[in-house]
Tab-separated table of C-alpha atoms and ligand atoms in Angstrom:
chain	number	residue	atom	x	y	z
A	1	UNK	CA	127.284	106.704	89.678
A	2	UNK	CA	126.443	103.422	91.375
A	3	UNK	CA	129.184	100.818	91.466
A	4	UNK	CA	128.202	97.603	89.656
A	5	UNK	CA	129.950	94.318	89.070
A	6	UNK	CA	129.015	90.896	87.736
A	7	UNK	CA	129.118	88.286	90.471
A	8	UNK	CA	130.082	85.201	88.508
A	9	UNK	CA	130.956	84.052	85.012
A	10	UNK	CA	127.344	83.309	84.089
A	11	UNK	CA	126.393	86.885	84.937
A	12	UNK	CA	123.313	85.594	86.782
A	13	UNK	CA	123.558	87.834	89.819
A	14	UNK	CA	124.857	91.369	89.861
A	15	UNK	CA	126.288	93.132	92.861
A	16	UNK	CA	125.799	96.850	93.159
A	17	UNK	CA	126.617	99.457	95.783
A	18	UNK	CA	124.656	102.386	97.162
A	19	UNK	CA	124.809	104.674	100.169
A	20	UNK	CA	121.059	104.465	100.632
A	21	UNK	CA	118.730	101.834	99.211
A	22	UNK	CA	115.053	102.773	99.233
A	23	UNK	CA	112.375	100.085	98.986
A	24	UNK	CA	109.336	101.494	97.188
A	25	UNK	CA	108.732	104.534	94.966
A	26	UNK	CA	105.472	105.900	96.415
A	27	UNK	CA	105.296	109.430	97.900
A	28	UNK	CA	107.489	108.512	100.888
A	29	UNK	CA	110.219	106.701	98.952
A	30	UNK	CA	110.434	109.237	96.120
A	31	UNK	CA	110.508	112.198	98.529
A	32	UNK	CA	113.352	110.616	100.507
A	33	UNK	CA	115.190	109.839	97.252
A	34	UNK	CA	114.932	113.447	96.031
A	35	UNK	CA	116.179	114.914	99.309
A	36	UNK	CA	119.050	112.454	99.797
A	37	UNK	CA	120.222	112.615	96.166
A	38	UNK	CA	120.248	116.405	96.455
A	39	UNK	CA	122.574	116.054	99.434
A	40	UNK	CA	125.034	114.059	97.360
A	41	UNK	CA	124.283	110.509	98.535
A	42	UNK	CA	124.284	107.632	96.066
A	43	UNK	CA	120.614	106.634	96.226
A	44	UNK	CA	119.020	103.530	94.699
A	45	UNK	CA	115.226	103.521	94.579
A	46	UNK	CA	113.686	100.126	93.785
A	47	UNK	CA	109.992	99.999	92.861
A	48	UNK	CA	108.153	96.742	92.220
A	49	UNK	CA	105.573	98.355	89.912
A	50	UNK	CA	106.028	100.596	86.888
A	51	UNK	CA	104.790	104.175	87.004
A	52	UNK	CA	102.196	105.355	86.179
A	53	UNK	CA	100.314	102.822	88.304
A	54	UNK	CA	96.998	103.032	90.167
A	55	UNK	CA	97.049	103.826	93.890
A	56	UNK	CA	94.281	104.848	96.237
A	57	UNK	CA	94.711	107.940	98.441
A	58	UNK	CA	93.767	110.887	96.246
A	59	UNK	CA	92.881	113.669	98.666
A	60	UNK	CA	95.820	115.755	99.867
A	61	UNK	CA	96.204	118.227	102.734
A	62	UNK	CA	97.208	121.927	102.595
A	63	UNK	CA	100.263	121.320	104.813
A	64	UNK	CA	101.780	119.323	101.945
A	65	UNK	CA	102.004	122.301	99.562
A	66	UNK	CA	105.195	123.956	100.880
A	67	UNK	CA	106.923	120.592	100.505
A	68	UNK	CA	105.927	120.443	96.827
A	69	UNK	CA	107.741	123.756	96.378
A	70	UNK	CA	110.791	122.466	98.213
A	71	UNK	CA	110.883	119.302	96.076
A	72	UNK	CA	110.567	121.343	92.877
A	73	UNK	CA	107.284	119.743	91.753
A	74	UNK	CA	104.711	122.408	92.723
A	75	UNK	CA	103.928	123.508	89.142
A	76	UNK	CA	103.487	119.936	87.907
A	77	UNK	CA	101.151	119.088	90.770
A	78	UNK	CA	99.144	122.259	90.272
A	79	UNK	CA	98.702	121.208	86.626
A	80	UNK	CA	97.205	117.795	87.478
A	81	UNK	CA	95.397	118.720	90.707
A	82	UNK	CA	91.812	119.677	91.473
A	83	UNK	CA	91.832	122.509	93.993
A	84	UNK	CA	90.371	121.418	97.337
A	85	UNK	CA	89.384	124.375	99.507
A	86	UNK	CA	87.423	122.541	102.147
A	87	UNK	CA	86.040	119.358	103.640
A	88	UNK	CA	82.320	118.740	104.029
A	89	UNK	CA	80.925	116.365	106.659
A	90	UNK	CA	77.385	115.141	106.000
A	91	UNK	CA	75.499	113.695	108.974
A	92	UNK	CA	72.239	111.751	108.629
A	93	UNK	CA	71.752	112.133	112.386
A	94	UNK	CA	71.755	115.912	112.171
A	95	UNK	CA	70.036	116.070	108.777
A	96	UNK	CA	72.603	118.552	107.499
A	97	UNK	CA	76.204	119.090	106.474
A	98	UNK	CA	79.009	121.274	107.772
A	99	UNK	CA	81.812	122.536	105.557
A	100	UNK	CA	85.210	123.375	106.995
A	101	UNK	CA	87.270	125.795	104.902
A	102	UNK	CA	91.033	125.508	105.257
A	103	UNK	CA	91.223	129.314	104.959
A	104	UNK	CA	89.663	129.421	108.456
A	105	UNK	CA	92.494	127.401	110.021
A	106	UNK	CA	95.034	128.996	112.338
A	107	UNK	CA	97.551	129.494	109.524
A	108	UNK	CA	95.952	131.638	106.853
A	109	UNK	CA	98.610	131.013	104.212
A	110	UNK	CA	97.584	127.406	103.456
A	111	UNK	CA	94.006	127.859	102.230
A	112	UNK	CA	93.785	124.890	99.874
A	113	UNK	CA	95.114	121.506	98.891
A	114	UNK	CA	94.625	119.260	95.840
A	115	UNK	CA	92.776	116.123	94.846
A	116	UNK	CA	95.026	114.104	92.535
A	117	UNK	CA	95.100	110.959	90.507
A	118	UNK	CA	97.811	109.072	92.313
A	119	UNK	CA	99.078	107.504	89.089
A	120	UNK	CA	100.034	111.017	87.925
A	121	UNK	CA	101.114	112.362	91.298
A	122	UNK	CA	103.379	109.440	92.175
A	123	UNK	CA	104.928	109.483	88.710
A	124	UNK	CA	105.817	113.166	89.036
A	125	UNK	CA	107.647	112.417	92.273
A	126	UNK	CA	109.554	109.351	91.100
A	127	UNK	CA	110.672	111.036	87.849
A	128	UNK	CA	111.856	114.010	89.896
A	129	UNK	CA	113.912	111.617	92.052
A	130	UNK	CA	115.605	110.271	88.907
A	131	UNK	CA	116.274	113.801	87.639
A	132	UNK	CA	117.865	114.739	90.958
A	133	UNK	CA	120.332	111.867	90.566
A	134	UNK	CA	118.744	108.857	92.266
A	135	UNK	CA	119.090	105.539	90.413
A	136	UNK	CA	115.439	104.569	89.911
A	137	UNK	CA	114.746	100.958	88.972
A	138	UNK	CA	111.122	99.966	88.324
A	139	UNK	CA	109.627	96.479	87.956
A	140	UNK	CA	112.091	95.467	90.638
A	141	UNK	CA	110.940	93.889	93.879
A	142	UNK	CA	113.006	93.754	97.047
A	143	UNK	CA	112.917	90.182	98.330
A	144	UNK	CA	115.116	90.169	101.402
A	145	UNK	CA	117.198	92.493	103.565
A	146	UNK	CA	120.138	91.117	105.513
A	147	UNK	CA	121.637	93.477	108.062
A	148	UNK	CA	125.386	93.199	108.531
A	149	UNK	CA	127.303	93.368	111.802
A	150	UNK	CA	127.571	96.723	113.585
A	151	UNK	CA	127.304	99.718	111.311
A	152	UNK	CA	128.297	97.795	108.178
A	153	UNK	CA	124.956	98.393	106.498
A	154	UNK	CA	122.975	95.728	104.704
A	155	UNK	CA	122.774	93.352	101.775
A	156	UNK	CA	119.524	93.643	99.862
A	157	UNK	CA	118.251	90.998	97.444
A	158	UNK	CA	116.109	92.335	94.612
A	159	UNK	CA	114.504	90.668	91.629
A	160	UNK	CA	113.365	92.281	88.407
A	161	UNK	CA	110.286	91.215	86.493
A	162	UNK	CA	112.441	89.397	83.907
A	163	UNK	CA	113.932	87.285	86.707
A	164	UNK	CA	117.250	89.146	86.970
A	165	UNK	CA	118.518	89.069	90.540
A	166	UNK	CA	120.679	91.810	92.002
A	167	UNK	CA	122.372	91.893	95.371
A	168	UNK	CA	122.827	95.408	96.640
A	169	UNK	CA	125.349	96.396	99.251
A	170	UNK	CA	124.140	99.556	100.976
A	171	UNK	CA	125.111	101.606	103.993
A	172	UNK	CA	121.507	102.410	104.872
A	173	UNK	CA	118.075	100.940	104.069
A	174	UNK	CA	114.895	102.998	103.863
A	175	UNK	CA	111.700	100.985	103.848
A	176	UNK	CA	109.000	102.936	102.011
A	177	UNK	CA	107.180	99.850	100.742
A	178	UNK	CA	103.760	101.070	101.894
A	179	UNK	CA	101.244	98.497	103.053
A	180	UNK	CA	103.609	95.690	101.973
A	181	UNK	CA	105.589	96.619	105.125
A	182	UNK	CA	108.682	94.718	103.958
A	183	UNK	CA	110.928	95.390	106.969
A	184	UNK	CA	108.239	95.379	109.672
A	185	UNK	CA	107.220	91.933	108.400
A	186	UNK	CA	110.778	90.687	108.262
A	187	UNK	CA	111.521	92.012	111.760
A	188	UNK	CA	108.223	90.676	113.161
A	189	UNK	CA	107.411	94.214	114.324
A	190	UNK	CA	104.031	94.766	112.620
A	191	UNK	CA	101.035	95.043	114.980
A	192	UNK	CA	97.416	95.255	113.923
A	193	UNK	CA	95.731	98.289	115.492
A	194	UNK	CA	93.235	96.809	117.927
A	195	UNK	CA	91.648	100.206	118.538
A	196	UNK	CA	90.610	100.559	114.933
A	197	UNK	CA	89.430	97.955	112.505
A	198	UNK	CA	87.662	98.585	109.233
A	199	UNK	CA	87.732	97.812	105.521
A	200	UNK	CA	87.409	99.950	102.407
A	201	UNK	CA	85.627	99.439	99.073
A	202	UNK	CA	86.141	102.012	96.340
A	203	UNK	CA	85.876	102.891	92.652
A	204	UNK	CA	85.840	105.787	90.183
A	205	UNK	CA	82.649	107.224	88.668
A	206	UNK	CA	81.863	109.671	85.883
A	207	UNK	CA	78.853	111.945	85.873
A	208	UNK	CA	78.683	112.572	89.633
A	209	UNK	CA	77.083	115.835	90.694
A	210	UNK	CA	79.597	118.532	91.591
A	211	UNK	CA	79.119	121.576	93.745
A	212	UNK	CA	79.351	124.939	91.970
A	213	UNK	CA	82.297	127.347	92.003
A	214	UNK	CA	85.158	126.964	94.414
A	215	UNK	CA	83.394	124.130	96.260
A	216	UNK	CA	83.641	121.830	93.203
A	217	UNK	CA	86.831	120.209	94.485
A	218	UNK	CA	85.885	119.828	98.157
A	219	UNK	CA	86.002	116.377	99.653
A	220	UNK	CA	82.679	115.213	101.102
A	221	UNK	CA	82.559	112.741	103.968
A	222	UNK	CA	79.189	111.046	104.385
A	223	UNK	CA	78.546	109.249	107.664
A	224	UNK	CA	76.121	106.349	107.558
A	225	UNK	CA	75.099	103.470	109.828
A	226	UNK	CA	77.960	101.117	108.918
A	227	UNK	CA	80.833	103.595	108.551
A	228	UNK	CA	81.479	106.487	106.200
A	229	UNK	CA	81.963	107.360	102.513
A	230	UNK	CA	84.406	109.635	100.738
A	231	UNK	CA	83.512	111.633	97.608
A	232	UNK	CA	86.635	113.042	95.945
A	233	UNK	CA	86.250	115.049	92.700
A	234	UNK	CA	89.238	114.681	90.374
A	235	UNK	CA	90.452	117.230	87.815
A	236	UNK	CA	89.559	115.143	84.741
A	237	UNK	CA	85.876	114.921	85.674
A	238	UNK	CA	86.028	111.525	87.386
A	239	UNK	CA	85.046	111.145	91.042
A	240	UNK	CA	86.600	108.745	93.516
A	241	UNK	CA	84.025	107.235	95.863
A	242	UNK	CA	84.821	104.853	98.684
A	243	UNK	CA	83.085	103.260	101.638
A	244	UNK	CA	84.975	102.589	104.858
A	245	UNK	CA	82.913	100.100	106.827
A	246	UNK	CA	83.042	98.155	110.063
A	247	UNK	CA	84.093	94.497	109.850
A	248	UNK	CA	80.686	93.061	110.789
A	249	UNK	CA	79.192	94.820	107.766
A	250	UNK	CA	81.635	93.238	105.308
A	251	UNK	CA	80.485	89.852	106.617
A	252	UNK	CA	76.978	90.515	105.304
A	253	UNK	CA	78.202	90.406	101.677
A	254	UNK	CA	76.555	87.670	99.613
A	255	UNK	CA	77.161	89.081	96.111
A	256	UNK	CA	80.081	90.430	94.092
A	257	UNK	CA	82.093	93.286	95.608
A	258	UNK	CA	80.768	95.517	92.813
A	259	UNK	CA	77.113	94.845	93.640
A	260	UNK	CA	77.843	95.049	97.365
A	261	UNK	CA	79.437	98.470	96.865
A	262	UNK	CA	76.586	99.805	94.732
A	263	UNK	CA	74.016	98.514	97.248
A	264	UNK	CA	75.970	100.106	100.105
A	265	UNK	CA	75.890	103.484	98.340
A	266	UNK	CA	72.095	103.258	98.190
A	267	UNK	CA	72.064	103.201	102.015
A	268	UNK	CA	73.320	106.785	102.035
A	269	UNK	CA	70.614	108.905	100.488
A	270	UNK	CA	72.522	112.190	99.962
A	271	UNK	CA	75.463	110.365	98.349
A	272	UNK	CA	73.173	108.216	96.196
A	273	UNK	CA	71.511	111.444	95.001
A	274	UNK	CA	74.869	112.882	93.874
A	275	UNK	CA	75.599	109.644	92.012
A	276	UNK	CA	72.103	109.250	90.514
A	277	UNK	CA	73.350	110.017	86.964
A	278	UNK	CA	76.862	108.634	87.406
A	279	UNK	CA	78.361	105.413	86.094
A	280	UNK	CA	81.307	103.302	87.172
A	281	UNK	CA	84.475	103.775	85.112
A	282	UNK	CA	86.779	101.460	87.052
A	283	UNK	CA	86.774	98.113	88.773
A	284	UNK	CA	85.565	98.109	92.352
A	285	UNK	CA	88.524	97.469	94.669
A	286	UNK	CA	88.574	96.409	98.293
A	287	UNK	CA	91.092	96.532	101.116
A	288	UNK	CA	90.500	94.730	104.392
A	289	UNK	CA	91.871	94.873	107.954
A	290	UNK	CA	93.850	97.926	107.433
A	291	UNK	CA	95.086	99.808	110.471
A	292	UNK	CA	98.453	98.786	111.894
A	293	UNK	CA	101.765	100.113	113.064
A	294	UNK	CA	105.270	98.830	113.503
A	295	UNK	CA	106.705	98.538	117.009
A	296	UNK	CA	109.791	100.398	115.831
A	297	UNK	CA	110.427	103.089	113.260
A	298	UNK	CA	114.212	102.791	112.967
A	299	UNK	CA	117.394	100.920	113.887
A	300	UNK	CA	121.159	101.302	113.433
A	301	UNK	CA	121.023	101.357	109.629
A	302	UNK	CA	117.378	101.502	108.652
A	303	UNK	CA	114.269	103.676	108.915
A	304	UNK	CA	110.620	102.932	108.104
A	305	UNK	CA	108.613	105.655	106.354
A	306	UNK	CA	104.941	106.304	105.657
A	307	UNK	CA	102.676	103.279	105.441
A	308	UNK	CA	105.675	100.995	105.874
A	309	UNK	CA	105.654	102.240	109.477
A	310	UNK	CA	101.960	102.813	110.233
A	311	UNK	CA	98.586	103.032	108.581
A	312	UNK	CA	95.666	104.903	110.113
A	313	UNK	CA	92.093	105.293	108.883
A	314	UNK	CA	91.979	107.725	105.908
A	315	UNK	CA	88.972	109.763	107.127
A	316	UNK	CA	91.123	112.906	107.473
A	317	UNK	CA	93.126	112.328	104.247
A	318	UNK	CA	96.347	112.314	106.243
A	319	UNK	CA	98.239	109.393	104.626
A	320	UNK	CA	100.179	111.072	101.819
A	321	UNK	CA	101.156	114.043	103.980
A	322	UNK	CA	102.330	111.810	106.855
A	323	UNK	CA	104.262	109.665	104.358
A	324	UNK	CA	106.005	112.653	102.723
A	325	UNK	CA	106.676	114.377	106.035
A	326	UNK	CA	108.161	111.154	107.397
A	327	UNK	CA	110.455	111.146	104.354
A	328	UNK	CA	111.657	114.664	105.178
A	329	UNK	CA	112.404	113.603	108.760
A	330	UNK	CA	113.905	110.316	107.532
A	331	UNK	CA	116.183	112.003	104.987
A	332	UNK	CA	117.428	114.363	107.705
A	333	UNK	CA	118.170	111.438	110.038
A	334	UNK	CA	119.847	109.294	107.362
A	335	UNK	CA	121.997	112.222	106.226
A	336	UNK	CA	123.207	112.704	109.808
A	337	UNK	CA	123.818	108.961	110.312
A	338	UNK	CA	125.949	108.785	107.163
A	339	UNK	CA	127.861	112.046	107.544
A	340	UNK	CA	128.144	112.279	111.298
A	341	UNK	CA	127.790	108.828	112.913
A	342	UNK	CA	128.494	110.233	116.396
A	343	UNK	CA	125.131	112.022	116.188
A	344	UNK	CA	123.210	109.065	114.758
A	345	UNK	CA	121.477	108.117	118.036
A	346	UNK	CA	120.061	111.606	118.620
A	347	UNK	CA	119.038	111.928	114.955
A	348	UNK	CA	117.143	108.634	115.002
A	349	UNK	CA	115.418	109.513	118.289
A	350	UNK	CA	114.263	112.814	116.768
A	351	UNK	CA	113.024	110.932	113.708
A	352	UNK	CA	111.122	108.472	115.895
A	353	UNK	CA	109.329	111.332	117.692
A	354	UNK	CA	108.165	112.733	114.342
A	355	UNK	CA	106.947	109.298	113.257
A	356	UNK	CA	104.830	108.918	116.365
A	357	UNK	CA	103.333	112.381	116.362
A	358	UNK	CA	101.314	112.151	113.137
A	359	UNK	CA	99.484	108.880	113.830
A	360	UNK	CA	98.940	109.934	117.476
A	361	UNK	CA	97.350	113.319	116.705
A	362	UNK	CA	95.097	112.043	113.909
A	363	UNK	CA	94.179	108.844	115.751
A	364	UNK	CA	92.784	110.805	118.690
A	365	UNK	CA	90.137	112.150	116.299
A	366	UNK	CA	89.768	108.949	114.246
A	367	UNK	CA	88.861	106.900	117.330
A	368	UNK	CA	86.235	109.437	118.347
A	369	UNK	CA	84.761	110.734	115.109
A	370	UNK	CA	82.140	107.975	115.052
A	371	UNK	CA	81.009	109.056	118.508
A	372	UNK	CA	77.826	111.203	118.791
A	373	UNK	CA	79.522	113.768	121.029
A	374	UNK	CA	82.308	114.340	118.514
A	375	UNK	CA	79.819	114.467	115.674
A	376	UNK	CA	77.850	117.143	117.521
A	377	UNK	CA	81.039	119.175	117.870
A	378	UNK	CA	81.792	118.774	114.162
A	379	UNK	CA	78.241	119.733	113.189
A	380	UNK	CA	78.111	122.793	115.465
A	381	UNK	CA	81.687	124.118	115.505
A	382	UNK	CA	82.325	127.247	117.601
A	383	UNK	CA	85.504	129.230	117.636
A	384	UNK	CA	85.641	129.832	121.386
A	385	UNK	CA	89.292	130.673	122.178
A	386	UNK	CA	90.182	129.620	118.613
A	387	UNK	CA	89.255	125.948	119.084
A	388	UNK	CA	87.744	125.746	115.585
A	389	UNK	CA	90.882	127.217	114.034
A	390	UNK	CA	92.970	124.661	115.931
A	391	UNK	CA	90.718	121.801	114.788
A	392	UNK	CA	90.977	123.041	111.214
A	393	UNK	CA	94.757	123.139	111.500
A	394	UNK	CA	94.681	119.433	112.356
A	395	UNK	CA	92.388	118.811	109.366
A	396	UNK	CA	94.891	120.769	107.225
A	397	UNK	CA	97.777	118.631	108.524
A	398	UNK	CA	99.477	121.555	110.282
A	399	UNK	CA	100.643	119.540	113.292
A	400	UNK	CA	104.422	119.549	112.886
A	401	UNK	CA	107.002	122.217	113.664
A	402	UNK	CA	106.289	125.217	115.847
A	403	UNK	CA	102.534	125.439	115.381
A	404	UNK	CA	100.764	127.365	118.176
A	405	UNK	CA	97.537	125.321	118.060
A	406	UNK	CA	98.120	123.101	121.099
A	407	UNK	CA	96.445	125.103	123.921
A	408	UNK	CA	93.305	125.617	121.818
A	409	UNK	CA	93.341	122.002	120.670
A	410	UNK	CA	93.650	120.959	124.313
A	411	UNK	CA	90.603	123.092	125.061
A	412	UNK	CA	88.702	121.390	122.217
A	413	UNK	CA	89.525	118.011	123.758
A	414	UNK	CA	88.434	119.331	127.174
A	415	UNK	CA	85.087	120.416	125.692
A	416	UNK	CA	84.746	116.957	124.148
A	417	UNK	CA	85.351	115.213	127.492
A	418	UNK	CA	83.016	117.609	129.359
A	419	UNK	CA	80.234	117.049	126.765
A	420	UNK	CA	80.762	113.291	126.978
A	421	UNK	CA	80.355	113.454	130.757
A	422	UNK	CA	77.289	115.650	130.477
A	423	UNK	CA	75.731	112.987	128.196
A	424	UNK	CA	77.067	110.031	130.133
A	425	UNK	CA	74.458	107.444	129.139
A	426	UNK	CA	74.823	108.282	125.457
A	427	UNK	CA	78.616	108.188	125.769
A	428	UNK	CA	78.602	104.766	127.437
A	429	UNK	CA	76.238	103.387	124.793
A	430	UNK	CA	78.523	104.800	122.065
A	431	UNK	CA	81.588	103.206	123.696
A	432	UNK	CA	79.816	99.813	123.800
A	433	UNK	CA	78.752	100.161	120.191
A	434	UNK	CA	82.307	101.071	119.150
A	435	UNK	CA	83.683	97.990	120.915
A	436	UNK	CA	81.197	95.854	118.978
A	437	UNK	CA	82.063	97.598	115.708
A	438	UNK	CA	85.802	96.978	115.910
A	439	UNK	CA	85.412	93.488	117.379
A	440	UNK	CA	85.898	91.311	114.328
A	441	UNK	CA	89.631	90.779	113.792
A	442	UNK	CA	89.298	88.454	110.806
A	443	UNK	CA	87.121	90.675	108.644
A	444	UNK	CA	88.217	91.372	105.129
A	445	UNK	CA	86.735	91.711	101.680
A	446	UNK	CA	88.522	90.558	98.613
A	447	UNK	CA	87.988	91.989	95.159
A	448	UNK	CA	85.940	89.598	93.081
B	1	FAD	C1	91.131	103.020	101.164
B	1	FAD	C2	92.199	104.044	101.345
B	1	FAD	C3	91.925	105.391	101.145
B	1	FAD	C4	92.927	106.344	101.318
B	1	FAD	N1	92.640	107.673	101.116
B	1	FAD	C5	93.610	108.597	101.316
B	1	FAD	C6	93.372	109.973	101.039
B	1	FAD	O1	92.298	110.374	100.594
B	1	FAD	N2	94.381	110.851	101.271
B	1	FAD	C7	95.607	110.451	101.716
B	1	FAD	O2	96.495	111.295	101.925
B	1	FAD	N3	95.858	109.152	101.940
B	1	FAD	C8	94.907	108.226	101.748
B	1	FAD	N4	95.188	106.916	101.935
B	1	FAD	C9	96.529	106.555	102.422
B	1	FAD	C10	97.576	106.673	101.334
B	1	FAD	O3	97.215	105.862	100.233
B	1	FAD	C11	98.926	106.211	101.892
B	1	FAD	O4	99.092	106.694	103.205
B	1	FAD	C12	100.101	106.677	101.042
B	1	FAD	O5	100.026	106.157	99.738
B	1	FAD	C13	101.412	106.221	101.702
B	1	FAD	O6	102.517	106.481	100.873
B	1	FAD	P1	103.794	105.533	100.955
B	1	FAD	O7	104.794	106.108	100.027
B	1	FAD	O8	104.157	105.276	102.360
B	1	FAD	O9	103.287	104.114	100.397
B	1	FAD	P2	102.717	103.746	98.944
B	1	FAD	O10	102.108	104.933	98.328
B	1	FAD	O11	101.872	102.554	99.127
B	1	FAD	O12	103.999	103.369	98.119
B	1	FAD	C14	104.699	102.186	98.382
B	1	FAD	C15	105.394	101.728	97.107
B	1	FAD	O13	106.250	100.629	97.428
B	1	FAD	C16	106.195	99.683	96.381
B	1	FAD	N5	106.609	98.399	96.952
B	1	FAD	C17	105.952	97.629	97.840
B	1	FAD	N6	106.672	96.530	98.146
B	1	FAD	C18	107.814	96.601	97.427
B	1	FAD	C19	108.954	95.757	97.316
B	1	FAD	N7	109.060	94.614	98.001
B	1	FAD	N8	109.954	96.119	96.472
B	1	FAD	C20	109.860	97.284	95.755
B	1	FAD	N9	108.800	98.106	95.822
B	1	FAD	C21	107.788	97.789	96.666
B	1	FAD	C22	104.736	99.735	95.952
B	1	FAD	O14	104.573	99.242	94.628
B	1	FAD	C23	104.419	101.231	96.072
B	1	FAD	O15	104.625	101.925	94.856
B	1	FAD	C24	94.220	105.943	101.719
B	1	FAD	C25	94.494	104.595	101.882
B	1	FAD	C26	93.514	103.638	101.701
B	1	FAD	C27	93.832	102.186	101.887
């Protein structure tokens, strides 16, 4: 049980104690809460919203599935998920599409993932955290974190929706606040990613055309002149569609975000065809300027998880997996820091290496996937020395632990560089065009 006491006679501010205070109950925060509560720590998980709540990020990766088993939520997620066996890339420049099946990746035991409604998925995780013994408090926003001298932990100010203020005393703080980046903001550590700059506009439709059989749940990625679209079929018949566009394109908007989005879809003929008989069933939302990372992932008594640490372009559907995997690494590090302080330094360094690996491996592809050489490789994949299997393992999220993909992935990158050199003029033109595309640092679209 958490310790709690009233601070003064009026009862206005409560003081409560925890071993670990987690800011944010998304996939990262709830995963960390489950794992740390299971290890006997007194965990407080504060979430500013109330689940179920909408969140974007509905396409999951196969590498996430063993973790669902470990967290004890696999059956619940299977029940709400749409099976996703592959990812289709549709290229107007090649006039065709290429489908990658996860069953063809290096590891043959992770052949599928799920598409999920995040309102359901995130609620499963946060309720599991409560069942495993974490104190879960919703409608409660963390306002301020004050770190105490040495290894004394921190004081955390939180405010509930009804105005109740609580001061928490905690030995360790985990920031899993997602794109709110509570600690990175407070520490002045957040840096916009200058190598990638785009915005997203998205909504849910009903009546979109689905592929038959086992392909019904595949994600489709449609490239077009100003960026790319996702098409994510959900289990209840709805389809999530989003456009990720370069900043200059968002500046051309002279109508509502809804009309802008619908007009943008019409620029992509194969996607427009699949939506010809579909209608919007949600508001159209927009998110601007959205790739960043924090200069640090941890300190003496805090760690940053998931989007609270870094956000990369969602083209490979990596966000939820990176967030949950960071929570596994974070829980391991926090457990060591609390139980064995002499090993804290090594544990936090190990955690930091995990945090950097995910964004680094995916970003290598994200920065290049709009390049014609990379698109050629995606459209004509060959499995020379298992390079296609290695690429598919990245697309499946199998990049942590003792995976044997690295030599073949290195060869894939070598082929990419050799092809770029062989088409030098095209490569230079693509590099110039990319510089122009990411050039506008102020671009954003707001929902209206
Ligand atoms: C346009 C777009 C498309 C995406 N598509 C995909 C996709 O297809 N697949 C995929 O895997 N990922 C996708 N992502 C990324 C994915 O949404 C995130 O990576 C993932 O949600 C990160 O999980 P998290 O737990 O770190 O943060 P979140 O899921 O954002 O959770 C953070 C939680 O913290 C709470 N919070 C924030 N501030 C406070 C505070 N001060 N006090 C208390 N609580 C607070 C929030 O309410 C929220 O519930 C997409 C992202 C975007 C923007």
